[in-house]
């Protein structure tokens, strides 16, 4: 079982940046797939980035492509989400999720939430206009 802990959330002005961190412990997902999801009040949870932990290949939906960057530091057992040019619609609770397995589904986190067996508690991101 992988334990996940998010950090780095906070309040930022429109156009600002934040970097979230997801630190893993336990049976660490050195391979597999890790993703960042977000959920705003009254909205469905959305996958905003995912990464093959082995190769480091990232994937993004169009809503954040070019603004968000996911990366991993295997030595630190940490996955990061760098968020730039933030918009009010980016306001949400952000969650890190991981699977010790991987496959093509890793490219589409919103459609394969059930594949992620470990979830963090979330960190709030608020973008003020």
mmCIF file of C-alpha atoms in Angstrom:
data_model
loop_
_atom_site.group_PDB
_atom_site.id
_atom_site.type_symbol
_atom_site.label_atom_id
_atom_site.label_comp_id
_atom_site.label_asym_id
_atom_site.label_seq_id
_atom_site.Cartn_x
_atom_site.Cartn_y
_atom_site.Cartn_z
ATOM 1 C CA UNK A 1 0.000 0.000 0.000
ATOM 2 C CA UNK A 2 1.274 3.435 -0.937
ATOM 3 C CA UNK A 3 0.637 6.373 1.369
ATOM 4 C CA UNK A 4 0.428 9.810 -0.208
ATOM 5 C CA UNK A 5 0.632 13.291 1.279
ATOM 6 C CA UNK A 6 0.048 16.476 -0.703
ATOM 7 C CA UNK A 7 1.479 19.888 0.115
ATOM 8 C CA UNK A 8 1.984 23.266 -1.510
ATOM 9 C CA UNK A 9 -1.567 24.480 -1.893
ATOM 10 C CA UNK A 10 -2.627 27.995 -1.030
ATOM 11 C CA UNK A 11 -4.084 31.215 -2.369
ATOM 12 C CA UNK A 12 -2.666 33.000 -5.382
ATOM 13 C CA UNK A 13 -3.664 35.822 -7.698
ATOM 14 C CA UNK A 14 -4.781 35.246 -11.276
ATOM 15 C CA UNK A 15 -1.758 34.596 -13.442
ATOM 16 C CA UNK A 16 0.286 33.378 -10.517
ATOM 17 C CA UNK A 17 2.011 30.055 -9.946
ATOM 18 C CA UNK A 18 2.048 27.279 -7.382
ATOM 19 C CA UNK A 19 3.948 24.037 -7.070
ATOM 20 C CA UNK A 20 2.234 21.108 -5.417
ATOM 21 C CA UNK A 21 4.144 18.150 -4.043
ATOM 22 C CA UNK A 22 2.976 14.584 -3.456
ATOM 23 C CA UNK A 23 5.264 12.639 -1.160
ATOM 24 C CA UNK A 24 4.942 8.872 -1.068
ATOM 25 C CA UNK A 25 5.741 6.379 1.674
ATOM 26 C CA UNK A 26 5.097 2.736 2.369
ATOM 27 C CA UNK A 27 5.245 0.464 -0.672
ATOM 28 C CA UNK A 28 6.387 3.322 -2.867
ATOM 29 C CA UNK A 29 5.218 3.552 -6.450
ATOM 30 C CA UNK A 30 8.642 3.677 -8.081
ATOM 31 C CA UNK A 31 7.003 2.287 -11.167
ATOM 32 C CA UNK A 32 3.323 2.444 -11.979
ATOM 33 C CA UNK A 33 1.301 5.568 -12.602
ATOM 34 C CA UNK A 34 0.695 8.687 -10.524
ATOM 35 C CA UNK A 35 -1.804 11.422 -11.278
ATOM 36 C CA UNK A 36 -3.117 14.710 -9.979
ATOM 37 C CA UNK A 37 -6.862 15.223 -9.791
ATOM 38 C CA UNK A 38 -8.900 18.224 -8.742
ATOM 39 C CA UNK A 39 -12.440 18.743 -7.601
ATOM 40 C CA UNK A 40 -14.242 22.044 -7.253
ATOM 41 C CA UNK A 41 -17.458 22.356 -5.233
ATOM 42 C CA UNK A 42 -20.400 21.035 -7.200
ATOM 43 C CA UNK A 43 -18.227 19.643 -9.977
ATOM 44 C CA UNK A 44 -16.956 16.194 -10.904
ATOM 45 C CA UNK A 45 -13.411 15.220 -10.114
ATOM 46 C CA UNK A 46 -11.076 15.875 -13.043
ATOM 47 C CA UNK A 47 -7.681 14.410 -13.816
ATOM 48 C CA UNK A 48 -5.268 17.265 -14.623
ATOM 49 C CA UNK A 49 -1.978 15.421 -15.097
ATOM 50 C CA UNK A 50 -0.516 11.943 -14.973
ATOM 51 C CA UNK A 51 2.908 10.411 -15.309
ATOM 52 C CA UNK A 52 4.480 7.044 -15.976
ATOM 53 C CA UNK A 53 6.703 6.718 -12.929
ATOM 54 C CA UNK A 54 9.257 4.561 -14.738
ATOM 55 C CA UNK A 55 9.905 6.711 -17.829
ATOM 56 C CA UNK A 56 8.658 10.049 -16.490
ATOM 57 C CA UNK A 57 6.402 10.533 -19.532
ATOM 58 C CA UNK A 58 3.670 13.060 -18.674
ATOM 59 C CA UNK A 59 0.103 13.432 -19.927
ATOM 60 C CA UNK A 60 -2.300 16.377 -19.716
ATOM 61 C CA UNK A 61 -5.850 17.209 -20.740
ATOM 62 C CA UNK A 62 -6.352 20.212 -23.003
ATOM 63 C CA UNK A 63 -7.713 22.284 -20.111
ATOM 64 C CA UNK A 64 -4.261 22.576 -18.520
ATOM 65 C CA UNK A 65 -1.836 21.712 -21.330
ATOM 66 C CA UNK A 66 0.891 24.316 -21.571
ATOM 67 C CA UNK A 67 0.202 25.628 -18.049
ATOM 68 C CA UNK A 68 0.691 22.598 -15.798
ATOM 69 C CA UNK A 69 3.762 20.384 -15.593
ATOM 70 C CA UNK A 70 3.958 17.077 -13.749
ATOM 71 C CA UNK A 71 7.326 15.628 -12.813
ATOM 72 C CA UNK A 72 8.743 13.076 -10.423
ATOM 73 C CA UNK A 73 11.862 12.783 -8.322
ATOM 74 C CA UNK A 74 12.301 9.098 -7.650
ATOM 75 C CA UNK A 75 15.077 9.646 -5.106
ATOM 76 C CA UNK A 76 12.806 11.915 -3.054
ATOM 77 C CA UNK A 77 9.755 9.713 -3.729
ATOM 78 C CA UNK A 78 7.891 12.863 -4.698
ATOM 79 C CA UNK A 79 5.690 13.853 -7.622
ATOM 80 C CA UNK A 80 5.274 17.547 -8.372
ATOM 81 C CA UNK A 81 2.634 19.591 -10.142
ATOM 82 C CA UNK A 82 3.890 22.967 -11.310
ATOM 83 C CA UNK A 83 0.957 25.231 -12.124
ATOM 84 C CA UNK A 84 1.476 28.472 -14.035
ATOM 85 C CA UNK A 85 -0.825 31.159 -15.445
ATOM 86 C CA UNK A 86 -3.455 30.164 -12.916
ATOM 87 C CA UNK A 87 -7.073 31.052 -13.562
ATOM 88 C CA UNK A 88 -10.062 31.340 -11.211
ATOM 89 C CA UNK A 89 -11.425 28.109 -12.721
ATOM 90 C CA UNK A 90 -8.345 26.290 -11.410
ATOM 91 C CA UNK A 91 -9.681 26.791 -7.882
ATOM 92 C CA UNK A 92 -10.286 23.340 -6.398
ATOM 93 C CA UNK A 93 -9.077 20.717 -3.965
ATOM 94 C CA UNK A 94 -6.145 18.946 -5.587
ATOM 95 C CA UNK A 95 -5.486 15.268 -4.921
ATOM 96 C CA UNK A 96 -2.594 13.014 -5.693
ATOM 97 C CA UNK A 97 -3.354 9.392 -6.621
ATOM 98 C CA UNK A 98 -1.137 6.446 -7.428
ATOM 99 C CA UNK A 99 -1.186 2.929 -8.744
ATOM 100 C CA UNK A 100 1.685 0.479 -8.543
ATOM 101 C CA UNK A 101 0.554 -0.817 -11.930
ATOM 102 C CA UNK A 102 0.400 1.033 -15.202
ATOM 103 C CA UNK A 103 -0.867 0.770 -18.733
ATOM 104 C CA UNK A 104 -2.282 2.925 -21.498
ATOM 105 C CA UNK A 105 -5.008 4.016 -19.077
ATOM 106 C CA UNK A 106 -2.425 6.165 -17.302
ATOM 107 C CA UNK A 107 -2.755 8.677 -20.159
ATOM 108 C CA UNK A 108 -6.409 9.356 -19.327
ATOM 109 C CA UNK A 109 -6.765 9.762 -15.560
ATOM 110 C CA UNK A 110 -10.293 11.213 -15.669
ATOM 111 C CA UNK A 111 -11.587 8.058 -17.335
ATOM 112 C CA UNK A 112 -9.727 5.577 -15.135
ATOM 113 C CA UNK A 113 -10.022 6.863 -11.574
ATOM 114 C CA UNK A 114 -10.757 3.330 -10.392
ATOM 115 C CA UNK A 115 -7.238 2.237 -11.370
ATOM 116 C CA UNK A 116 -5.733 4.433 -8.641
ATOM 117 C CA UNK A 117 -5.624 2.479 -5.404
ATOM 118 C CA UNK A 118 -3.961 5.088 -3.199
ATOM 119 C CA UNK A 119 -5.152 8.649 -2.658
ATOM 120 C CA UNK A 120 -3.928 11.578 -0.620
ATOM 121 C CA UNK A 121 -6.075 13.838 1.551
ATOM 122 C CA UNK A 122 -5.872 16.781 -0.822
ATOM 123 C CA UNK A 123 -4.554 20.325 -0.760
ATOM 124 C CA UNK A 124 -6.652 23.410 -1.509
ATOM 125 C CA UNK A 125 -5.759 25.773 -4.332
ATOM 126 C CA UNK A 126 -7.589 29.093 -4.544
ATOM 127 C CA UNK A 127 -7.048 31.532 -7.388
ATOM 128 C CA UNK A 128 -8.359 34.997 -6.624
ATOM 129 C CA UNK A 129 -9.436 37.313 -9.420
#
